[in-house]
Amino acid sequence: SRQVLKELTDMLNNNKNFCSEARKDDWLEEINQLTKKSSPQTVFGVLGNTGVGKSSLLNGLLDEAAVLPTSGSRGCTAAVVELVYNSELLKEPDTTVAEKLPVVPAYKGTVEFITLDDWTKELKVLVEECSTQEKHIYSIPPIDDTSEAYAAWQKIEQVYGKGAMGAYCRQPTESVLHRLASNPRVQSLLSSSDPTREYNAILVDAGDVVPGSDEAKELLKPFNQMKGRTRNKKKKWATTFRQKINSYVYRKGNGDEPQTWPLIRKVTLEGPWHVLSTGAVLVDLPGVRDANAARAKVAEKYLQNCNQIAIVAPIKRAVDDGTAKELLGEQFKRRLLMDGQYSNVFFICTQTDDLEPTETMRDHSDVAQEEPGRWEKMTELASEITSLEKQVSDKLQEEEDLEGQVEEFKQQYQEAVADLTELREEAEDDEIDEDQLVNLKAVIATAKSSFKQSTRDLAKWTEDNTARIQHDQEECDALQKQLKPLCAIVRNEYSKQCLQEDFRSGLKDLYKKDDGDDEDGGDVDVNAALPEDFNMDVFGISANDYLKLMKIKPSRDGPPSCFSNAEDTQIPLLRAFVHTTTAKHCQDSVKTFVEQTNDLVEQMKLLCTDSNSDVSTGSARRMKQLHKSSVQSLTNQIKPIATQFKQVIDQKVSNSLASSLKTGARKGSQSAISTVVSWGSKSRRSKSERAPDKNGLYYSTYNAVARRDGVYTSKSAGAVDFNQELCDPMEKEFSTEWQSVLDSTIRRLLAESERKILDLSTSACQSFAQSLRINGVAADRLGNMLNTANRSATTALKTSFTQMRSIARDAQRELSRELLPAVQEKMKSSYTAVKSAQGGPGVFERMKGAMVSNSQRAVNEMFDSAMDKLMRGIKALINRLERLLESTATIVGKSLENVFSICWDDNSDKTTLIDPQMQKLIQDCRNALLPELNRLQKIQGDACELLGIEREEVELDLVGVESLEQQLSRRVAEAEKNGNMLDLCDSDADVPAPKKMAVKSEKGAVIRKKSPLKTSAAGVIDLCDSDSDEDEEGNIFGKCPSTVNVKTEAWL
């Protein structure tokens, strides 16, 4: 379609006689807008803690050995990493501008840093964390690696180099902060040299490829379809790329020198990754509770706009009861619910190659038996393995017994020799007891003989049995390789069942209120958020085994540990899911693009094929007025639909959401102070455990949280967010109603409105076509116009409603996120008071007191204020949608005008006739372009067929519509009967108003028509087709130079 648009542009620019300048400008603008459109990206957010195998998973999907780091200790875990398809490799090179073909990198990376201002704010908090109450840097570095001071000290030294803080011990805090903030290296790194860019960025790349070349196309294929040479090049370029980017995003050396990765805001990597070729973007999301506000904002924005969200966890944890609930967390589930994202979540269980078959068979025999014959196969394999293991074990026991005999005889021999030596040393000059000597020698001989014999027996046994043992072990390993994948598949199935059940159960939990209401889980509302037949997608993958099986990882990494078939690792299945999901997401956009291009081709072709005869100014003006009236009529019909939409939403908001917000605000206010007090409780929370009665923090953590406006991740307490804890009671109260009204109800009502307005649009097209038929436009012309106009209006309306849904979705997501920052803003005075508490003995009590007293003042109006702001935003959204619904009449009117204006273009304001020679040039131009337009229409038709687009055909209903001949006969008869005047001219020249002439019917009189007739309100037939006025008596004051009696034929 893009090539079609390019050819249409050339056609319009190179053929000045094709159409009027106004129509040409309209079409070129429409083409320009279509050309700017790109296929929408499908963003897959990947969430998971460090060490769960996210990097290995992403490497496996990309068919890369290690583009992403697999060592969590070296990775830039704080920044978002975006993985994008390198589409530049597809572009055809412009060979006309240079003799040498241009090249583009196969791999590209953009490392974007936070701003200097952002870092300075964070640095201030970090330096204060390393300071005494007297505002001096600690005299010695902190040694408790769980303390906040230790973490702050380490981060500063990561950025400025090991020992940087040690050099400032005992120095004033302000002085140290100034010196660190003024560091030339950091200032240069965080200051953008491009005034158009807010953030400084560093670009890296690897591999030169001619875009559009055979090599580029080969590089973009799936890894297993590449030629060997291309594979080797790709591996080499990937290694180079990794080395280049390592210096920025991974730890340098042993970590003693200054690092850049703590200052990174976002990393974008582009490569020849087939999994992303259909428009997918993979985003590694580290979390939204980062101490640096800039990074946290980036992560939150991505999470808000994700089309799919992957939760990654090791399968050993995923099979635990309730894991799907625990992994998501209640607040995160509420966010998914309000965003309408609950059905867009899927799970990826990693490390499925790590398993013990015995445990799996013991715990999941019921799942194994669900597939006929599988359990029997597993038990048969296990039995054979057990038998072989026993055989090998028995043989090894025999070997051990023989080795024991050898060792025993060896020891006897050595002991006897030692006794003989001792006997001789003790005797010295005395005579040796010959009998004793003989006995010892006999013992030595016997022991030596037994030792030699046992050694020969062991050698003979080894010779006879080594091959057998090796064979049995190899056969056992082969059977294990058959059994382990079966066990892994069974465990995957069990995990899938558990996670799907837990996921739906977790949604039902959100509908349970603190006061005990909705204990049944609110099935109706649950189904609104999640279709009843919905089953979350779950994948159990082994990235390491996949990469080894595909020979992407080097052989030195060893063989696969479980799977022998790449399909069983489920990496190919997950990749297919990415492609399918992306295709579904892009389908509507692609269809709309093709339909809009097709509409444009049809309109241009219609201009070529239309049998338009020249019409008078009067007819043109009348048809233009009819169009205006048609749009106004449609506006009047659509307005009630928009009004009803608003009324229903307003009622829903009033009946449920508003009351939930009000109740939530009340509950938030009631529980706020107890929550604030609990932060200072001596009953401490931990990473793994937190409850209302166990929510306290230690002094250093409490202080660190307050310094960061209520958000901090502690090594001992985990992620802490005071603001979210205050929001939780209110959010929990209104989240389900929010989803029901602002997500489900709006989507349902927009769908209903769309159906109604599409029907009205079709009716409006038909009605307008009928009115043109009444005014003399031929039926065959109108048939083509009607279908083109109706299809164009339908496409435009569907596009408009898609935009409305996007607007509603984005607006309500933004609105739902306004509560947290509003609460944080109100609480800043409390955090400031905590930081300002006087030091010395009892400082912690003073800090807690300052927090409570200031919070009491804040909560009095904090939640009510937030509620009012949310309600204003909801009202603004509803009003905006109402206006957009009303504007659909204009959209339809524009579609009608684009097509039907052929009937009145260049005539409504015409003062002179078109030169016949020019008319011939115009028609010749259109005739010449018709074959090309037919070819382009065929291309578009094939595209429509490929996408399953059915082009609707509308029939022109002419029942009850008078033809031109019928109108003429009826009106002439009326004129003869009434004795009114006939205006037989078709001129618009100004003349004095003639006297009214009677029409007398005489036998044999002939009336011949040469143009459509019209009558005045008084029944006078105006054959001039003029727009003259009438006097009070109904007489016509026309511009016709003469009038004649109907009985004469002189005018013929």
mmCIF file of C-alpha atoms in Angstrom, residues 558-772:
data_model
loop_
_atom_site.group_PDB
_atom_site.id
_atom_site.type_symbol
_atom_site.label_atom_id
_atom_site.label_comp_id
_atom_site.label_asym_id
_atom_site.label_seq_id
_atom_site.Cartn_x
_atom_site.Cartn_y
_atom_site.Cartn_z
ATOM 1 C CA GLY A 558 28.693 -28.412 28.031
ATOM 2 C CA PRO A 559 25.740 -30.411 26.682
ATOM 3 C CA PRO A 560 22.046 -29.704 27.381
ATOM 4 C CA SER A 561 21.082 -30.856 30.851
ATOM 5 C CA CYS A 562 17.544 -32.012 30.096
ATOM 6 C CA PHE A 563 16.086 -31.540 26.631
ATOM 7 C CA SER A 564 17.175 -33.107 23.351
ATOM 8 C CA ASN A 565 14.518 -31.385 21.215
ATOM 9 C CA ALA A 566 14.506 -27.584 20.878
ATOM 10 C CA GLU A 567 10.686 -27.528 20.666
ATOM 11 C CA ASP A 568 10.414 -28.999 24.181
ATOM 12 C CA THR A 569 12.309 -26.017 25.616
ATOM 13 C CA GLN A 570 9.236 -23.927 24.623
ATOM 14 C CA ILE A 571 11.415 -21.076 23.357
ATOM 15 C CA PRO A 572 10.006 -21.665 19.824
ATOM 16 C CA LEU A 573 6.476 -21.762 21.311
ATOM 17 C CA LEU A 574 7.047 -18.492 23.171
ATOM 18 C CA ARG A 575 8.468 -16.932 20.024
ATOM 19 C CA ALA A 576 5.382 -18.003 18.066
ATOM 20 C CA PHE A 577 3.220 -16.437 20.792
ATOM 21 C CA VAL A 578 5.101 -13.147 20.337
ATOM 22 C CA HIS A 579 4.506 -13.230 16.581
ATOM 23 C CA THR A 580 0.819 -14.156 16.928
ATOM 24 C CA THR A 581 0.139 -11.512 19.566
ATOM 25 C CA THR A 582 1.936 -8.860 17.536
ATOM 26 C CA ALA A 583 0.008 -9.809 14.400
ATOM 27 C CA LYS A 584 -3.318 -9.512 16.254
ATOM 28 C CA HIS A 585 -2.328 -6.121 17.640
ATOM 29 C CA CYS A 586 -1.256 -4.835 14.222
ATOM 30 C CA GLN A 587 -4.134 -6.373 12.290
ATOM 31 C CA ASP A 588 -6.688 -3.608 12.818
ATOM 32 C CA SER A 589 -4.118 -0.922 12.046
ATOM 33 C CA VAL A 590 -2.957 -2.667 8.873
ATOM 34 C CA LYS A 591 -6.544 -3.255 7.733
ATOM 35 C CA THR A 592 -7.412 0.398 8.291
ATOM 36 C CA PHE A 593 -4.335 1.514 6.374
ATOM 37 C CA VAL A 594 -5.166 -0.763 3.429
ATOM 38 C CA GLU A 595 -8.832 0.312 3.460
ATOM 39 C CA GLN A 596 -7.961 4.008 3.540
ATOM 40 C CA THR A 597 -5.537 3.547 0.647
ATOM 41 C CA ASN A 598 -8.168 1.596 -1.243
ATOM 42 C CA ASP A 599 -10.730 4.339 -0.635
ATOM 43 C CA LEU A 600 -8.328 6.868 -2.102
ATOM 44 C CA VAL A 601 -7.714 4.758 -5.218
ATOM 45 C CA GLU A 602 -11.469 4.300 -5.678
ATOM 46 C CA GLN A 603 -12.115 8.044 -5.398
ATOM 47 C CA MET A 604 -9.456 8.840 -8.007
ATOM 48 C CA LYS A 605 -10.746 6.116 -10.313
ATOM 49 C CA LEU A 606 -14.291 7.388 -9.867
ATOM 50 C CA LEU A 607 -13.193 10.779 -11.125
ATOM 51 C CA CYS A 608 -11.826 9.119 -14.261
ATOM 52 C CA THR A 609 -14.855 6.977 -14.990
ATOM 53 C CA ASP A 610 -17.621 9.390 -13.981
ATOM 54 C CA SER A 611 -19.843 10.353 -16.918
ATOM 55 C CA ASN A 612 -20.334 13.840 -15.581
ATOM 56 C CA SER A 613 -21.988 16.240 -17.985
ATOM 57 C CA ASP A 614 -21.668 19.922 -17.383
ATOM 58 C CA VAL A 615 -24.232 21.181 -14.894
ATOM 59 C CA SER A 616 -25.432 24.683 -14.297
ATOM 60 C CA THR A 617 -24.430 26.836 -11.372
ATOM 61 C CA GLY A 618 -27.900 26.473 -9.912
ATOM 62 C CA SER A 619 -27.808 22.676 -9.885
ATOM 63 C CA ALA A 620 -24.336 22.654 -8.396
ATOM 64 C CA ARG A 621 -25.344 25.039 -5.656
ATOM 65 C CA ARG A 622 -28.433 23.013 -4.883
ATOM 66 C CA MET A 623 -26.458 19.783 -4.584
ATOM 67 C CA LYS A 624 -23.922 21.508 -2.357
ATOM 68 C CA GLN A 625 -26.749 22.746 -0.160
ATOM 69 C CA LEU A 626 -28.227 19.253 -0.064
ATOM 70 C CA HIS A 627 -24.900 17.975 1.248
ATOM 71 C CA LYS A 628 -24.871 20.602 3.958
ATOM 72 C CA SER A 629 -28.429 19.696 4.920
ATOM 73 C CA SER A 630 -27.574 15.991 4.954
ATOM 74 C CA VAL A 631 -24.676 16.574 7.372
ATOM 75 C CA GLN A 632 -26.902 18.702 9.595
ATOM 76 C CA SER A 633 -29.571 16.004 9.592
ATOM 77 C CA LEU A 634 -26.964 13.372 10.534
ATOM 78 C CA THR A 635 -25.665 15.657 13.292
ATOM 79 C CA ASN A 636 -29.179 15.868 14.698
ATOM 80 C CA GLN A 637 -29.459 12.069 14.614
ATOM 81 C CA ILE A 638 -26.064 11.452 16.253
ATOM 82 C CA LYS A 639 -26.442 14.024 19.018
ATOM 83 C CA PRO A 640 -28.964 11.873 20.981
ATOM 84 C CA ILE A 641 -26.538 8.930 20.806
ATOM 85 C CA ALA A 642 -23.757 11.086 22.265
ATOM 86 C CA THR A 643 -26.131 12.455 24.883
ATOM 87 C CA GLN A 644 -27.268 8.978 25.874
ATOM 88 C CA PHE A 645 -23.635 7.847 26.098
ATOM 89 C CA LYS A 646 -22.902 10.678 28.519
ATOM 90 C CA GLN A 647 -26.058 10.079 30.541
ATOM 91 C CA VAL A 648 -25.330 6.371 31.014
ATOM 92 C CA ILE A 649 -21.700 6.996 32.022
ATOM 93 C CA ASP A 650 -22.712 9.848 34.329
ATOM 94 C CA GLN A 651 -25.256 7.580 35.973
ATOM 95 C CA LYS A 652 -22.700 4.782 36.389
ATOM 96 C CA VAL A 653 -20.198 7.207 37.891
ATOM 97 C CA SER A 654 -22.820 8.658 40.199
ATOM 98 C CA ASN A 655 -24.261 5.305 41.302
ATOM 99 C CA SER A 656 -21.072 3.340 41.882
ATOM 100 C CA LEU A 657 -17.716 4.986 41.197
ATOM 101 C CA ALA A 658 -18.371 8.299 42.955
ATOM 102 C CA SER A 659 -19.636 6.566 46.087
ATOM 103 C CA SER A 660 -16.657 4.176 46.030
ATOM 104 C CA LEU A 661 -14.277 7.117 45.735
ATOM 105 C CA LYS A 662 -16.018 8.842 48.615
ATOM 106 C CA THR A 663 -15.940 5.716 50.779
ATOM 107 C CA GLY A 664 -12.330 5.141 49.794
ATOM 108 C CA ALA A 665 -11.384 8.692 50.758
ATOM 109 C CA ARG A 666 -13.082 8.197 54.126
ATOM 110 C CA LYS A 667 -11.302 4.885 54.734
ATOM 111 C CA GLY A 668 -7.998 6.404 53.646
ATOM 112 C CA SER A 669 -8.402 9.269 56.104
ATOM 113 C CA GLN A 670 -9.458 6.933 58.915
ATOM 114 C CA SER A 671 -6.546 4.538 58.532
ATOM 115 C CA ALA A 672 -3.838 7.069 57.581
ATOM 116 C CA ILE A 673 -2.618 7.992 61.069
ATOM 117 C CA SER A 674 -2.526 4.385 62.288
ATOM 118 C CA THR A 675 -0.469 3.555 59.204
ATOM 119 C CA VAL A 676 1.898 6.464 59.876
ATOM 120 C CA VAL A 677 2.302 5.358 63.491
ATOM 121 C CA SER A 678 3.001 1.761 62.418
ATOM 122 C CA TRP A 679 6.108 2.874 60.492
ATOM 123 C CA GLY A 680 7.769 3.667 63.798
ATOM 124 C CA SER A 681 6.601 0.478 65.546
ATOM 125 C CA LYS A 682 9.155 -1.716 67.285
ATOM 126 C CA SER A 683 7.515 -4.691 65.577
ATOM 127 C CA ARG A 684 9.667 -4.575 62.438
ATOM 128 C CA ARG A 685 8.841 -5.634 58.938
ATOM 129 C CA SER A 686 11.246 -7.645 56.788
ATOM 130 C CA LYS A 687 11.709 -8.415 53.102
ATOM 131 C CA SER A 688 9.519 -11.476 53.351
ATOM 132 C CA GLU A 689 6.990 -10.381 55.956
ATOM 133 C CA ARG A 690 4.912 -7.255 56.405
ATOM 134 C CA ALA A 691 1.554 -6.801 58.148
ATOM 135 C CA PRO A 692 -0.388 -3.986 59.827
ATOM 136 C CA ASP A 693 0.902 -5.182 63.215
ATOM 137 C CA LYS A 694 4.403 -5.787 61.869
ATOM 138 C CA ASN A 695 5.175 -2.673 59.840
ATOM 139 C CA GLY A 696 7.942 -0.906 61.751
ATOM 140 C CA LEU A 697 11.310 0.228 60.425
ATOM 141 C CA TYR A 698 14.671 0.724 62.050
ATOM 142 C CA TYR A 699 15.907 4.271 62.529
ATOM 143 C CA SER A 700 18.290 4.276 59.556
ATOM 144 C CA THR A 701 15.681 2.838 57.164
ATOM 145 C CA TYR A 702 12.975 5.201 58.467
ATOM 146 C CA ASN A 703 15.316 8.120 57.899
ATOM 147 C CA ALA A 704 16.317 6.890 54.419
ATOM 148 C CA VAL A 705 12.660 6.595 53.369
ATOM 149 C CA ALA A 706 11.849 10.101 54.613
ATOM 150 C CA ARG A 707 14.879 11.537 52.787
ATOM 151 C CA ARG A 708 13.530 10.087 49.523
ATOM 152 C CA ASP A 709 9.986 11.433 49.870
ATOM 153 C CA GLY A 710 8.627 8.127 51.111
ATOM 154 C CA VAL A 711 10.122 5.688 48.575
ATOM 155 C CA TYR A 712 13.156 3.487 49.238
ATOM 156 C CA THR A 713 14.371 -0.077 48.744
ATOM 157 C CA SER A 714 16.177 -1.400 51.796
ATOM 158 C CA LYS A 715 18.325 -4.508 52.015
ATOM 159 C CA SER A 716 16.656 -5.479 55.272
ATOM 160 C CA ALA A 717 13.069 -4.297 54.782
ATOM 161 C CA GLY A 718 12.770 -4.617 50.996
ATOM 162 C CA ALA A 719 10.776 -2.137 48.920
ATOM 163 C CA VAL A 720 9.198 0.581 51.082
ATOM 164 C CA ASP A 721 6.630 3.091 49.788
ATOM 165 C CA PHE A 722 4.945 5.134 52.510
ATOM 166 C CA ASN A 723 2.783 6.958 49.963
ATOM 167 C CA GLN A 724 1.422 3.763 48.445
ATOM 168 C CA GLU A 725 0.649 2.377 51.897
ATOM 169 C CA LEU A 726 -1.472 5.450 52.564
ATOM 170 C CA CYS A 727 -3.202 5.065 49.181
ATOM 171 C CA ASP A 728 -3.945 1.361 49.570
ATOM 172 C CA PRO A 729 -7.209 1.608 51.585
ATOM 173 C CA MET A 730 -8.688 4.125 49.143
ATOM 174 C CA GLU A 731 -7.484 2.318 46.014
ATOM 175 C CA LYS A 732 -8.713 -1.008 47.309
ATOM 176 C CA GLU A 733 -12.171 0.482 47.791
ATOM 177 C CA PHE A 734 -12.638 2.010 44.334
ATOM 178 C CA SER A 735 -10.418 -0.117 42.047
ATOM 179 C CA THR A 736 -13.104 -2.615 40.987
ATOM 180 C CA GLU A 737 -15.695 0.087 40.278
ATOM 181 C CA TRP A 738 -13.044 2.066 38.419
ATOM 182 C CA GLN A 739 -12.426 -0.866 36.101
ATOM 183 C CA SER A 740 -16.131 -1.560 35.715
ATOM 184 C CA VAL A 741 -17.085 2.016 34.790
ATOM 185 C CA LEU A 742 -14.053 3.604 33.135
ATOM 186 C CA ASP A 743 -12.849 0.484 31.354
ATOM 187 C CA SER A 744 -15.600 -2.097 30.748
ATOM 188 C CA THR A 745 -18.605 0.253 30.533
ATOM 189 C CA ILE A 746 -16.901 2.826 28.319
ATOM 190 C CA ARG A 747 -15.676 0.128 25.958
ATOM 191 C CA ARG A 748 -19.155 -1.423 25.799
ATOM 192 C CA LEU A 749 -20.922 1.897 25.213
ATOM 193 C CA LEU A 750 -18.433 2.976 22.569
ATOM 194 C CA ALA A 751 -19.007 -0.328 20.769
ATOM 195 C CA GLU A 752 -22.784 0.210 20.887
ATOM 196 C CA SER A 753 -22.439 3.802 19.689
ATOM 197 C CA GLU A 754 -20.174 2.686 16.884
ATOM 198 C CA ARG A 755 -22.759 0.200 15.611
ATOM 199 C CA LYS A 756 -25.530 2.801 15.730
ATOM 200 C CA ILE A 757 -23.525 5.536 14.034
ATOM 201 C CA LEU A 758 -22.275 3.174 11.331
ATOM 202 C CA ASP A 759 -25.906 2.336 10.534
ATOM 203 C CA LEU A 760 -26.809 6.030 10.483
ATOM 204 C CA SER A 761 -23.828 6.720 8.226
ATOM 205 C CA THR A 762 -24.967 4.122 5.691
ATOM 206 C CA SER A 763 -28.493 5.522 5.787
ATOM 207 C CA ALA A 764 -27.158 9.052 5.341
ATOM 208 C CA CYS A 765 -25.151 7.963 2.301
ATOM 209 C CA GLN A 766 -28.200 6.323 0.761
ATOM 210 C CA SER A 767 -30.464 9.269 1.558
ATOM 211 C CA PHE A 768 -28.034 11.768 0.085
ATOM 212 C CA ALA A 769 -27.650 9.668 -3.062
ATOM 213 C CA GLN A 770 -31.428 9.546 -3.422
ATOM 214 C CA SER A 771 -31.670 13.333 -3.102
ATOM 215 C CA LEU A 772 -29.071 13.690 -5.865
#
